[in-house]
Tab-separated table of C-alpha atoms in Angstrom:
chain	number	residue	atom	x	y	z
O	3	MET	CA	-45.282	-10.290	30.733
O	4	ARG	CA	-48.121	-8.137	28.685
O	5	ASN	CA	-44.937	-5.797	28.527
O	6	LEU	CA	-42.167	-8.235	27.539
O	7	LEU	CA	-44.806	-9.727	24.248
O	8	ILE	CA	-45.347	-6.622	22.769
O	9	SER	CA	-41.915	-5.684	22.544
O	10	ALA	CA	-41.113	-9.094	21.108
O	11	ALA	CA	-44.392	-7.650	18.524
O	12	LEU	CA	-42.500	-4.619	18.063
O	13	LEU	CA	-38.713	-5.854	17.527
O	14	SER	CA	-40.160	-8.542	14.705
O	15	ALA	CA	-42.237	-6.264	12.798
O	16	ALA	CA	-39.078	-3.428	12.834
O	17	ALA	CA	-36.696	-6.713	11.629
O	18	VAL	CA	-39.510	-7.106	8.864
O	19	ALA	CA	-40.430	-4.016	8.103
O	20	THR	CA	-36.550	-3.061	8.052
O	21	PRO	CA	-35.660	-5.449	4.748
O	22	ALA	CA	-38.972	-4.697	3.148
O	23	ALA	CA	-38.180	-0.823	3.486
O	24	ALA	CA	-34.844	-1.107	1.615
O	25	GLN	CA	-36.339	-2.975	-0.575
O	26	TRP	CA	-38.519	-0.338	-1.987
O	27	GLY	CA	-35.800	2.097	-2.393
O	28	TYR	CA	-36.405	5.232	-0.053
O	29	PRO	CA	-34.756	8.235	-1.172
O	30	ASN	CA	-31.426	7.574	1.614
O	31	SER	CA	-31.239	3.459	0.486
O	32	ASN	CA	-29.394	2.586	-2.253
O	33	GLN	CA	-31.404	0.967	-4.798
O	34	GLY	CA	-33.492	4.337	-5.402
O	35	TYR	CA	-36.769	5.223	-6.557
O	36	GLY	CA	-37.025	2.594	-8.780
O	37	TYR	CA	-35.728	4.466	-12.050
O	38	ASN	CA	-32.150	2.359	-11.479
O	39	GLN	CA	-29.160	0.527	-12.558
O	40	GLY	CA	-30.925	-0.566	-15.807
O	41	ALA	CA	-32.813	3.178	-16.315
O	42	VAL	CA	-29.436	5.480	-15.532
O	43	GLN	CA	-27.174	2.614	-18.791
O	44	SER	CA	-30.793	3.074	-20.426
O	45	ILE	CA	-29.892	6.667	-20.363
O	46	GLN	CA	-26.738	6.842	-20.175
O	47	ASN	CA	-26.078	4.174	-23.337
O	48	GLN	CA	-28.572	6.469	-25.680
O	49	VAL	CA	-26.191	9.643	-24.928
O	50	ARG	CA	-23.278	8.093	-26.295
O	51	GLN	CA	-24.938	6.804	-29.052
O	52	PHE	CA	-25.641	11.262	-29.938
O	53	HIS	CA	-22.221	11.729	-29.485
O	54	GLN	CA	-21.545	8.502	-31.958
O	55	ARG	CA	-24.571	9.964	-34.061
O	56	ILE	CA	-23.506	14.216	-33.820
O	57	GLU	CA	-20.063	12.624	-34.973
O	58	ARG	CA	-20.691	10.903	-37.984
O	59	MET	CA	-22.913	13.932	-39.581
O	60	TYR	CA	-20.025	15.878	-38.708
O	61	GLU	CA	-17.258	13.645	-40.944
O	62	ARG	CA	-20.254	13.866	-43.595
O	63	ARG	CA	-20.334	17.831	-43.743
O	64	LEU	CA	-23.605	17.788	-42.602
O	65	ILE	CA	-23.719	19.607	-39.505
O	66	GLY	CA	-21.247	22.605	-39.362
O	67	ASN	CA	-18.564	22.468	-36.707
O	68	GLY	CA	-20.964	25.419	-33.753
O	69	GLU	CA	-23.622	22.683	-34.301
O	70	ARG	CA	-21.361	20.115	-33.088
O	71	ARG	CA	-19.864	21.710	-30.542
O	72	ASP	CA	-23.158	22.691	-29.157
O	73	LEU	CA	-24.869	19.270	-29.882
O	74	HIS	CA	-21.776	18.128	-28.004
O	75	GLU	CA	-22.579	20.172	-25.561
O	76	ARG	CA	-25.928	19.507	-24.479
O	77	ALA	CA	-25.659	15.491	-24.312
O	78	GLU	CA	-22.868	16.626	-21.827
O	79	ASN	CA	-25.494	18.251	-19.909
O	80	ILE	CA	-27.524	15.193	-20.139
O	81	ASN	CA	-24.868	13.250	-18.843
O	82	ARG	CA	-24.364	15.387	-16.479
O	83	ARG	CA	-27.782	15.736	-14.709
O	84	LEU	CA	-28.170	12.010	-14.343
O	85	PHE	CA	-24.865	11.584	-12.962
O	86	ASP	CA	-26.354	14.640	-9.972
O	87	TYR	CA	-29.554	12.397	-10.034
O	88	SER	CA	-28.656	9.247	-9.852
O	89	ARG	CA	-26.667	9.549	-7.075
O	90	ASN	CA	-29.245	8.185	-4.503
O	91	GLY	CA	-32.097	6.190	-7.534
O	92	LEU	CA	-33.599	8.292	-9.684
O	93	SER	CA	-37.335	9.618	-8.775
O	94	GLN	CA	-40.210	9.359	-11.284
O	95	ARG	CA	-39.241	13.272	-11.930
O	96	GLU	CA	-36.008	13.010	-12.571
O	97	TYR	CA	-36.760	9.879	-14.414
O	98	PHE	CA	-38.868	12.146	-17.216
O	99	ASP	CA	-36.932	15.213	-17.084
O	100	LEU	CA	-33.775	13.268	-18.456
O	101	GLN	CA	-36.272	11.674	-20.875
O	102	ASP	CA	-37.325	15.449	-21.897
O	103	ARG	CA	-34.843	16.230	-22.888
O	104	ILE	CA	-33.611	13.256	-24.874
O	105	GLN	CA	-36.581	13.736	-26.659
O	106	ASN	CA	-35.123	17.417	-26.747
O	107	LEU	CA	-31.959	16.839	-28.414
O	108	ARG	CA	-32.943	13.857	-30.815
O	109	GLN	CA	-35.689	16.803	-31.807
O	110	ARG	CA	-32.223	18.891	-32.752
O	111	ILE	CA	-30.412	16.408	-34.063
O	112	GLN	CA	-32.504	15.273	-36.780
O	113	ARG	CA	-33.098	19.263	-37.099
O	114	GLU	CA	-30.157	19.660	-37.515
O	115	ARG	CA	-30.238	16.962	-39.833
O	116	PHE	CA	-32.101	17.891	-42.554
O	117	GLU	CA	-30.679	21.681	-42.021
O	118	GLY	CA	-26.760	20.845	-43.273
O	119	ARG	CA	-29.132	18.931	-45.910
O	120	ASP	CA	-30.809	21.381	-47.501
O	121	GLU	CA	-27.771	23.738	-47.098
O	122	ARG	CA	-25.777	20.717	-49.296
O	123	ARG	CA	-28.857	21.392	-51.995
O	124	ASP	CA	-28.336	25.334	-51.896
O	125	ASP	CA	-24.899	25.214	-52.736
O	126	ARG	CA	-24.860	21.957	-55.385
O	127	ASP	CA	-27.684	24.373	-56.780
O	128	ARG	CA	-25.755	27.937	-56.299
O	129	ARG	CA	-22.775	25.943	-58.256
O	130	ASP	CA	-25.347	24.141	-60.884
O	131	ARG	CA	-26.616	27.903	-62.683
O	132	ARG	CA	-22.377	29.703	-61.485
O	133	ASP	CA	-21.893	26.654	-64.394
O	134	ARG	CA	-24.383	27.256	-66.315
O	135	ARG	CA	-24.273	31.057	-66.641
O	136	ASP	CA	-20.281	30.306	-67.354
O	137	ARG	CA	-21.089	28.209	-70.153
O	138	ASP	CA	-23.635	30.823	-71.518
O	139	ARG	CA	-20.872	33.488	-71.570
O	140	TRP	CA	-18.612	31.287	-73.580
O	141	ASP	CA	-21.347	30.252	-75.781
O	142	ASP	CA	-21.483	33.324	-77.235
């Protein structure tokens, strides 16, 4: 009788623990580690916005074709890494790795944008100097 009660208690404990394990998201469950669908969608949206921003910068001639390709490739690397990581849910380490990569890409895009502005300003200054030089020759 005692063995029957102990086995019944163990079965009920196992039945209660199984949904709790799935809720907390251990590595083999579909839930992941806590950085799940919302985090994945957020990162996907950020990558999509990066692609749009890169295209706008290219259309405005703030970056050249080489920088455009490089930035798109970096954004796609984040997307591929996200796909690989999110198969069993994102761990905290994976989530923060992706966030670091996003921050690095954000800084790179900003740097390229400001370098493009500087280059356009330099081109404008060169044209102005050339125009002044040409006008001075004819004024003599």
